[in-house]
CSV table of C-alpha atoms and ligand atoms in Angstrom, one decimal:
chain,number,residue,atom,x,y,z
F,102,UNK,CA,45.1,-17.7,-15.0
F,103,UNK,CA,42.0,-19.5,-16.7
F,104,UNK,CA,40.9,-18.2,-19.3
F,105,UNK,CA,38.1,-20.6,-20.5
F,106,UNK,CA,36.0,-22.6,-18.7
F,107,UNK,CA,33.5,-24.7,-20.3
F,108,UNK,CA,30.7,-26.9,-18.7
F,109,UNK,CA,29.4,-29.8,-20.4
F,110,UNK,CA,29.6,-33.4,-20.3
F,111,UNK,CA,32.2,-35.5,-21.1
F,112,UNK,CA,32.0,-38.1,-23.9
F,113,UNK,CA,32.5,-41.6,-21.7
F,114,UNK,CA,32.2,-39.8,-18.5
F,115,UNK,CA,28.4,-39.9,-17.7
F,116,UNK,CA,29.0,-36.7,-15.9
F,117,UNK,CA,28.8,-33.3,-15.5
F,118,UNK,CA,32.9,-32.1,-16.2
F,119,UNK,CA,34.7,-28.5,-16.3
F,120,UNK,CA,37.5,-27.7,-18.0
F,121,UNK,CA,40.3,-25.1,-17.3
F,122,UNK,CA,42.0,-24.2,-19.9
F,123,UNK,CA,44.9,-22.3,-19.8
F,124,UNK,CA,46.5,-20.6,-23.3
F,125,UNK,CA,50.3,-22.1,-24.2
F,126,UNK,CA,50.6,-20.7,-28.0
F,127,UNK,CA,48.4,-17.8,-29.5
F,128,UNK,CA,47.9,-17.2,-32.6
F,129,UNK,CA,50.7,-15.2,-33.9
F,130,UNK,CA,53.5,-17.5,-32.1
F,131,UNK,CA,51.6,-20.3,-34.3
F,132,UNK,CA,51.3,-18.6,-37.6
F,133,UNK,CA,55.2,-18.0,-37.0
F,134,UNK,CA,55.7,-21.6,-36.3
F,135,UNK,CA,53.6,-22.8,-39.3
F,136,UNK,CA,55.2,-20.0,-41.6
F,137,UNK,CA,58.8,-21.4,-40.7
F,138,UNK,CA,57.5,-25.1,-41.2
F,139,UNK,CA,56.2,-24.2,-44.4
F,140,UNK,CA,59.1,-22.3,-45.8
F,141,UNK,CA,61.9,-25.1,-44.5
F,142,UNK,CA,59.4,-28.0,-45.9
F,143,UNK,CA,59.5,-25.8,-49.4
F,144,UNK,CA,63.1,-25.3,-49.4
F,145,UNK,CA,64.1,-28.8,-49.3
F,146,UNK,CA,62.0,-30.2,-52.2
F,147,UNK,CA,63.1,-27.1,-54.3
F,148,UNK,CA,60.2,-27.0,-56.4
F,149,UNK,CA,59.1,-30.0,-56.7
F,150,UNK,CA,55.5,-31.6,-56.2
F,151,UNK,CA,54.9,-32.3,-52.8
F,152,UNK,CA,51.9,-34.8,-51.2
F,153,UNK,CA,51.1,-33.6,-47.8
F,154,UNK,CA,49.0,-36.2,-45.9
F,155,UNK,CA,47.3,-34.8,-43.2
F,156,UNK,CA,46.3,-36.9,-40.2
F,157,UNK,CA,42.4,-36.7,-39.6
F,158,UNK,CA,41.0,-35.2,-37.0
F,159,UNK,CA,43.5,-33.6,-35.3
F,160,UNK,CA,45.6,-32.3,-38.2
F,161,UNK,CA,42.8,-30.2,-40.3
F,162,UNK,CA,43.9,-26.5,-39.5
F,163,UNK,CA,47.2,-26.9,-39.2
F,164,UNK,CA,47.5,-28.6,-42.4
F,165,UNK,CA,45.1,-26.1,-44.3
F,166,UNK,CA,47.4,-22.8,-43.0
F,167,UNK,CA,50.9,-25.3,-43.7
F,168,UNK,CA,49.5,-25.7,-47.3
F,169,UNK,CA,48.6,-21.5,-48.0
F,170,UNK,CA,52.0,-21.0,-47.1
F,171,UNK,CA,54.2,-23.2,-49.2
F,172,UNK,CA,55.3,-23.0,-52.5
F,173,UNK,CA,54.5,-24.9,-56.1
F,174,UNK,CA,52.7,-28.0,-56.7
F,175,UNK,CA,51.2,-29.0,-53.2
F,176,UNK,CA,48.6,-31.9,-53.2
F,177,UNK,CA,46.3,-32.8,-50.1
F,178,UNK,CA,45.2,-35.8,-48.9
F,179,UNK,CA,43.7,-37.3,-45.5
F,180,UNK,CA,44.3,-40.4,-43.7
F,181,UNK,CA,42.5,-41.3,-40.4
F,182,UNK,CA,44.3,-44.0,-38.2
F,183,UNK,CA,42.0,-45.7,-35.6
F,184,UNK,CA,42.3,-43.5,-32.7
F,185,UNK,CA,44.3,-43.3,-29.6
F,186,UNK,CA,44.1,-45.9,-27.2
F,187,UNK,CA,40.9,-47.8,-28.3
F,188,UNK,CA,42.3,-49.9,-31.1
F,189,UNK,CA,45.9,-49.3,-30.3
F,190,UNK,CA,47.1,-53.1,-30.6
F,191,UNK,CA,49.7,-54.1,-28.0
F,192,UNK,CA,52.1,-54.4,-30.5
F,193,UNK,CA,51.3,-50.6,-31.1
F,194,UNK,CA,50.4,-50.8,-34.2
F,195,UNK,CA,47.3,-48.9,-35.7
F,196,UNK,CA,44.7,-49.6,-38.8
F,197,UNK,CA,43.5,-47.1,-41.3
F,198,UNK,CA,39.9,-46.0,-40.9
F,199,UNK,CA,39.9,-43.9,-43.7
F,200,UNK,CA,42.6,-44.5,-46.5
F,201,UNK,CA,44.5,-41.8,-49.0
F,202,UNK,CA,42.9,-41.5,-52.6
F,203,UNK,CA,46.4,-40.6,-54.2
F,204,UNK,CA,49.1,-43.0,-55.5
F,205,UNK,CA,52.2,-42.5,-53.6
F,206,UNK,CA,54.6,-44.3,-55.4
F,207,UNK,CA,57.4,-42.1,-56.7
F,208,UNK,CA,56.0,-39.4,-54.7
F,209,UNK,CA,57.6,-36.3,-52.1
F,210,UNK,CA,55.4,-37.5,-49.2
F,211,UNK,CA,55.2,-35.7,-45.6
F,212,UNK,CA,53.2,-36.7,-43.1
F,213,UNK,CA,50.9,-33.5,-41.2
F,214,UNK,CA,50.6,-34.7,-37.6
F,215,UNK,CA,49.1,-33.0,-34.7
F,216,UNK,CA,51.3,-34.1,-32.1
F,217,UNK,CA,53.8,-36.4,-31.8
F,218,UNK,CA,53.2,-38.7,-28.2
F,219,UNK,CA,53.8,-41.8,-27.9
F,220,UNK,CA,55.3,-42.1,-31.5
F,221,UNK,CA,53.4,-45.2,-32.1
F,222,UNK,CA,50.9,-43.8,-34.5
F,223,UNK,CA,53.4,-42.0,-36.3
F,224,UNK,CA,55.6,-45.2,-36.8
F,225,UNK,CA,52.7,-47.3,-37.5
F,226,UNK,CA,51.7,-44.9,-40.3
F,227,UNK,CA,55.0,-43.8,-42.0
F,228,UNK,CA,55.7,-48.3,-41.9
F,229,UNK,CA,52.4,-47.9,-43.9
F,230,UNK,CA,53.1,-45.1,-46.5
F,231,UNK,CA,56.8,-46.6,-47.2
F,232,UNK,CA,55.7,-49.8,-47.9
F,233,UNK,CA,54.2,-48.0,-51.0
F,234,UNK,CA,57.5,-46.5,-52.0
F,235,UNK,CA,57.3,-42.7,-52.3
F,236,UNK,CA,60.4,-41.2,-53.4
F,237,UNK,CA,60.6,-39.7,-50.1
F,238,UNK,CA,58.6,-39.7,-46.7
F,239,UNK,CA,58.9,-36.8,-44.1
F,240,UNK,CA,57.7,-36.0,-40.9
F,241,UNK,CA,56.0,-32.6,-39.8
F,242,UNK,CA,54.5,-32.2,-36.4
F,243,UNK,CA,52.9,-29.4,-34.7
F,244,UNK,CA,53.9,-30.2,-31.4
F,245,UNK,CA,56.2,-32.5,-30.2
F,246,UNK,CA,55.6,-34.2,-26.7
F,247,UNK,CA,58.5,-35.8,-25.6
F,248,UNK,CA,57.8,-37.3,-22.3
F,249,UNK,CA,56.3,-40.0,-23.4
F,250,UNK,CA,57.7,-41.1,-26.0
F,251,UNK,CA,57.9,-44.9,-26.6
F,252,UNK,CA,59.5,-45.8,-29.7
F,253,UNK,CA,62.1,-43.7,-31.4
F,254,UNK,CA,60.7,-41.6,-34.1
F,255,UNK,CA,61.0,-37.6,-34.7
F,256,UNK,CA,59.6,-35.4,-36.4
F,257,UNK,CA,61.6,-34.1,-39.7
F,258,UNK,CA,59.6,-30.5,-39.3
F,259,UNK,CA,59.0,-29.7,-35.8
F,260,UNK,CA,56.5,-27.0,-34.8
F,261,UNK,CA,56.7,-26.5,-31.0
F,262,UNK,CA,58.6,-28.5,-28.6
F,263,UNK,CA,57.6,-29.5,-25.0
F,264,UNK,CA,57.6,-31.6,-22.2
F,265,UNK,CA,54.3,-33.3,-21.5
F,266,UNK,CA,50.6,-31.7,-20.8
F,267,UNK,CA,47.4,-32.4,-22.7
F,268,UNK,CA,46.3,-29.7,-25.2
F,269,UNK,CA,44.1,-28.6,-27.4
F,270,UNK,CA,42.9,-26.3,-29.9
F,271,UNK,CA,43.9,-25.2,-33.4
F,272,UNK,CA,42.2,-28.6,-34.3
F,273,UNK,CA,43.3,-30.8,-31.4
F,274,UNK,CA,40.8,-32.1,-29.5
F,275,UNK,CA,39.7,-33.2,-26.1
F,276,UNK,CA,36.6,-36.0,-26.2
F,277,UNK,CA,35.8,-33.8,-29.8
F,278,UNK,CA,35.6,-30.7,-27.9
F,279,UNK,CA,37.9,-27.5,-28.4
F,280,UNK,CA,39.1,-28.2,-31.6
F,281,UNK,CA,37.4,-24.9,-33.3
F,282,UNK,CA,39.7,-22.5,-30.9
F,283,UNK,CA,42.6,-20.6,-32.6
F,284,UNK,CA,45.1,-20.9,-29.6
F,285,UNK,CA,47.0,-24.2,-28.1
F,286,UNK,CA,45.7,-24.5,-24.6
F,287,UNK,CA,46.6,-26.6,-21.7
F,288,UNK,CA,43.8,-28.7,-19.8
F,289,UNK,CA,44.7,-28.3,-16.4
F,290,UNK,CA,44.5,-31.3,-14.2
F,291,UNK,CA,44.4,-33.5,-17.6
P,188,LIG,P1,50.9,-41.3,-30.1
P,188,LIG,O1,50.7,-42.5,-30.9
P,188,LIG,O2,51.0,-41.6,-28.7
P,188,LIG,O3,52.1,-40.5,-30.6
P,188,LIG,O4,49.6,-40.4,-30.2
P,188,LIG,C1,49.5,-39.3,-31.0
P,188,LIG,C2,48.1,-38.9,-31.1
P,188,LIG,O5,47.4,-38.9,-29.8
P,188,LIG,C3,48.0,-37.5,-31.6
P,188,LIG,O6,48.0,-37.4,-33.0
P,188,LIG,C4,46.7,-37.0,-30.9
P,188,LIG,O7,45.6,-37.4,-31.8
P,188,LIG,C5,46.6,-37.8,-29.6
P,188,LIG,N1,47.2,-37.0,-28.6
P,188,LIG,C6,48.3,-37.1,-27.9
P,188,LIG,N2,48.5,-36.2,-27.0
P,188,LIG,C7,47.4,-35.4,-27.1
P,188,LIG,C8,47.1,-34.1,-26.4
P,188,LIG,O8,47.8,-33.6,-25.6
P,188,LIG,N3,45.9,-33.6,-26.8
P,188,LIG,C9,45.0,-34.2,-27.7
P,188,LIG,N4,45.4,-35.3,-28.4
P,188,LIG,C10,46.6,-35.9,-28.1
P,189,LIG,MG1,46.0,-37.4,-34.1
């Protein structure tokens, strides 16, 4: 059953597009999923600082709701790698756009990531945050698409798990659009 449709135009499309969107997590099944993230992410450093590095855009809400829900000493930063597919080198490796402000080094580091596709992002960027020695680097994903996956990489906290689809919502995007809405939707036909 749709339960959005939207009408506007399509950033690189030059025309008029609609979009189905079908709901895949609401609210309360991500609240759940971000409370169990939290609390597993918590337990493991027992108390101790934490640096969560959140992945701009698509990582914004997720990582503002992870962070209300853990415990002690939690500091937040924002990276932005260059995004998907336009300066994605061959080699797969991605550049900063938009670098952290806090020293690492010695530092409980996990990454806040939207989804996990490819895996080429992810890789490029935890290549880039050890090479600054943290005292430890983790991974936490929202969602985990496993279809596609190219290199071998997974996520250390895993929110949801599935097979392939585009989504979006709770700050994932499609051409900017769609990140303000609460629930994970599915674009049809996407
Ligand atoms: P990867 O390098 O292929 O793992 O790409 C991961 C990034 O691609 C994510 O952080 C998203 O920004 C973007 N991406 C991958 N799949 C989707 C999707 O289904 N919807 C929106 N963005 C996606
Ligand atoms: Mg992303």
């Amino acid at each position: 059953m749709p339960i959005i449709e939207r009408h506007g135009r399509a950033k690189g499309v030059g025309s008029d597009m609609v979009e189905t969107l079908e709901k895949l997590f609401n609210e309360e099944e991500i609240r759940e999923a971000v409370k169990r993230l939290a609390s597993a992410i918590s337990a493991d450093f027992g108390g101790e600082e934490i640096v969560l590095v959140s992945v701009l855009k698509g990582s914004f809400m997720f990582t503002s709701d992870l962070a209300r829900e853990m415990k002690g000493h939690v500091i937040i930063d924002f990276i932005r790698a260059s995004s998907y597919g336009c300066n994605t080198t061959t080699r797969g490796t991605v550049t900063l756009t938009k670098d952290l402000e806090t020293d690492i080094a010695g530092k409980n580091v996990v990454i806040v990531e939207d989804i996990i596709d490819s895996g080429l992002t992810l890789r490029s960027i935890r290549e880039m945050l050890l090479a600054r020695n943290p005292r430890s680097l983790k991974i936490c994903a929202l969602v985990d698409k496993r279809a596609r996956r190219q290199v071998e990489i997974e996520g250390d906290y895993v929110g949801f798990s599935i097979e392939d689809g585009f989504i979006v919502g709770y700050g994932i995007d499609y051409a900017e659009r769609y990140r303000n809405l609460s629930a994970i939707f599915v674009v049809q036909g996407k």
